[in-house]
Coordinates of C-alpha atoms in Angstrom, one line a residue:
X1 CA 103.2 145.4 148.4
X2 CA 99.7 145.4 146.9
X3 CA 98.2 142.0 146.1
X4 CA 98.5 140.9 142.5
X5 CA 95.6 141.8 140.2
X6 CA 93.0 139.1 140.0
X7 CA 93.9 138.3 136.3
X8 CA 97.4 137.2 137.4
X9 CA 96.0 134.4 139.6
X10 CA 94.8 131.1 138.2
X11 CA 91.1 131.5 137.7
X12 CA 89.0 130.1 140.4
X13 CA 91.8 129.2 142.7
X14 CA 91.9 131.3 145.8
X15 CA 95.1 131.6 147.8
X16 CA 95.3 129.0 150.6
X17 CA 97.4 129.0 153.7
X18 CA 98.7 125.5 154.6
X19 CA 99.9 125.0 158.1
X20 CA 101.6 121.9 159.4
X21 CA 102.8 120.7 162.7
X22 CA 103.0 117.4 164.5
X23 CA 100.9 116.5 167.5
X24 CA 104.0 116.6 169.7
X25 CA 104.9 120.1 168.5
X26 CA 101.4 121.4 169.2
X27 CA 101.3 119.8 172.6
X28 CA 104.6 121.4 173.4
X29 CA 103.1 124.8 172.4
X30 CA 100.1 124.1 174.5
X31 CA 102.3 123.2 177.5
X32 CA 104.2 126.4 177.0
X33 CA 101.0 128.4 176.9
X34 CA 99.7 126.8 180.0
X35 CA 102.9 127.5 181.9
X36 CA 103.0 131.1 180.8
X37 CA 99.3 131.6 181.7
X38 CA 99.7 130.0 185.1
X39 CA 102.9 131.8 186.1
X40 CA 102.0 131.5 189.8
X41 CA 102.6 127.8 189.7
X42 CA 106.3 127.9 190.1
X43 CA 106.9 124.2 189.9
X44 CA 104.7 123.6 186.8
X45 CA 106.6 122.3 183.8
X46 CA 105.4 122.6 180.2
X47 CA 105.4 118.8 180.1
X48 CA 103.0 118.4 183.1
X49 CA 99.8 119.4 181.2
X50 CA 101.0 117.2 178.2
X51 CA 101.4 114.2 180.5
X52 CA 97.9 114.8 182.0
X53 CA 96.4 114.9 178.5
X54 CA 98.3 111.9 177.2
X55 CA 97.4 109.9 180.3
X56 CA 93.6 110.4 179.7
X57 CA 94.0 109.5 176.0
X58 CA 96.0 106.3 176.9
X59 CA 93.5 105.3 179.5
X60 CA 90.6 105.5 177.1
X61 CA 92.6 103.5 174.5
X62 CA 93.4 100.8 177.1
X63 CA 89.8 100.6 178.3
X64 CA 88.6 100.2 174.7
X65 CA 86.6 103.5 174.5
X66 CA 88.4 104.4 171.3
X67 CA 90.3 102.6 168.6
X68 CA 92.9 105.3 168.0
X69 CA 94.2 108.2 170.0
X70 CA 92.1 111.3 170.1
X71 CA 95.0 113.7 170.5
X72 CA 95.7 114.8 167.0
X73 CA 96.7 118.3 165.6
X74 CA 93.2 119.4 164.9
X75 CA 91.9 118.3 168.3
X76 CA 94.8 120.0 170.0
X77 CA 93.9 123.2 168.3
X78 CA 90.3 122.8 169.5
X79 CA 91.5 122.2 173.0
X80 CA 93.7 125.3 172.8
X81 CA 90.7 127.4 171.8
X82 CA 88.9 126.3 175.0
X83 CA 92.0 126.6 177.2
X84 CA 92.8 130.1 176.0
X85 CA 89.4 131.3 177.2
X86 CA 89.0 129.1 180.3
X87 CA 92.4 128.7 182.0
X88 CA 92.9 131.7 184.3
X89 CA 96.1 133.2 185.5
X90 CA 94.5 133.1 188.9
X91 CA 94.8 129.3 189.1
X92 CA 96.0 128.5 192.6
X93 CA 97.4 125.0 192.3
X94 CA 98.5 122.3 190.0
X95 CA 95.4 120.3 191.1
X96 CA 93.0 123.1 190.2
X97 CA 94.8 123.6 186.8
X98 CA 94.5 119.9 186.1
X99 CA 90.8 119.9 186.9
X100 CA 90.2 122.8 184.5
X101 CA 92.4 121.4 181.8
X102 CA 90.8 118.0 181.9
X103 CA 87.3 119.6 181.8
X104 CA 88.4 121.3 178.6
X105 CA 89.7 118.0 177.3
X106 CA 86.4 116.3 178.2
X107 CA 84.5 118.9 176.2
X108 CA 86.9 118.4 173.3
X109 CA 86.3 114.7 173.3
X110 CA 82.5 115.3 173.6
X111 CA 82.5 117.7 170.7
X112 CA 85.2 116.3 168.4
X113 CA 85.4 112.7 169.4
X114 CA 84.2 109.6 167.6
X115 CA 82.0 108.2 170.4
X116 CA 78.6 109.3 171.6
X117 CA 79.8 109.4 175.2
X118 CA 83.0 108.9 177.2
X119 CA 83.5 107.7 180.8
X120 CA 83.9 110.5 183.2
X121 CA 86.4 108.9 185.5
X122 CA 89.6 109.5 183.4
X123 CA 88.8 113.2 183.3
X124 CA 88.0 113.7 187.0
X125 CA 90.7 114.7 189.5
X126 CA 88.4 115.9 192.2
X127 CA 85.7 114.1 194.2
X128 CA 82.9 116.6 193.4
X129 CA 81.3 115.7 190.1
X130 CA 79.0 118.7 190.6
X131 CA 81.9 121.1 190.3
X132 CA 83.0 119.3 187.1
X133 CA 79.6 119.6 185.5
X134 CA 79.2 123.3 186.6
X135 CA 82.5 124.0 184.8
X136 CA 81.3 122.1 181.7
X137 CA 78.1 124.1 181.5
X138 CA 79.9 127.4 182.1
X139 CA 82.3 126.6 179.3
X140 CA 79.5 125.6 177.0
X141 CA 77.5 128.7 177.7
X142 CA 80.6 131.0 177.1
X143 CA 82.2 129.2 174.1
X144 CA 79.5 127.3 172.2
X145 CA 79.6 129.8 169.3
X146 CA 83.4 129.4 169.0
X147 CA 83.1 125.6 169.2
X148 CA 80.7 125.7 166.2
X149 CA 82.8 128.3 164.4
X150 CA 86.1 126.3 164.5
X151 CA 84.5 123.6 162.3
X152 CA 82.6 126.0 160.0
X153 CA 85.2 128.6 159.3
X154 CA 88.6 127.4 158.0
X155 CA 90.1 130.9 158.4
X156 CA 89.2 130.8 162.1
X157 CA 90.8 127.4 162.5
X158 CA 93.9 128.6 160.7
X159 CA 94.2 131.6 162.9
X160 CA 93.9 129.5 166.1
X161 CA 96.5 127.1 164.7
X162 CA 98.9 130.0 164.1
X163 CA 98.2 131.4 167.5
X164 CA 98.9 128.0 169.2
X165 CA 102.1 127.7 167.2
X166 CA 103.2 131.2 168.2
X167 CA 102.9 130.0 171.8
X168 CA 105.8 127.8 171.1
X169 CA 108.1 130.4 169.7
X170 CA 111.5 130.6 171.3
X171 CA 112.4 133.5 173.6
X172 CA 114.7 134.9 170.9
X173 CA 111.8 135.3 168.4
X174 CA 112.8 132.2 166.3
X175 CA 109.9 130.1 165.2
X176 CA 109.8 126.4 165.3
X177 CA 107.3 126.0 162.5
X178 CA 106.6 126.6 158.8
X179 CA 103.7 128.1 156.9
X180 CA 103.6 127.3 153.2
X181 CA 101.5 129.3 150.8
X182 CA 99.7 127.4 148.1
X183 CA 98.8 129.9 145.4

């Protein structure tokens, strides 16, 4: 069906897509994505990555580094954008996955968070800080354009949001989310 002629739309009001989901829903979708991507990790549950993320957020709250939780829908979408390009299907262990995921989380905090800096300890699961910083620099080199684009381009953010939500679709094709069109 062709789009309606411009004269039939209210003048000056472009069509907007409104997407809604709770933080919990988006975290479940992210957990599903991570489990599908890391299919070799047979004992990995979709709740494992979510617990790792929430543990860091809780730790930073308890230590006074933030006044409110960082993990919000917009920040989960940003984290998903990083994870999608960084987490490899070749991940060999839960520990390796956790190190990569928490590196992505650290960069999410660094880019989207309210503080100038965050302590490294809650994000580290390995003894070698050098490997952590190498991963950080590699991610920044590969994804800095996307990290800038997600905040500058609302259509890009919306597409990522929809992609993340589709990660949580049931195996029968049913969707657990709603998109409302505001015309």
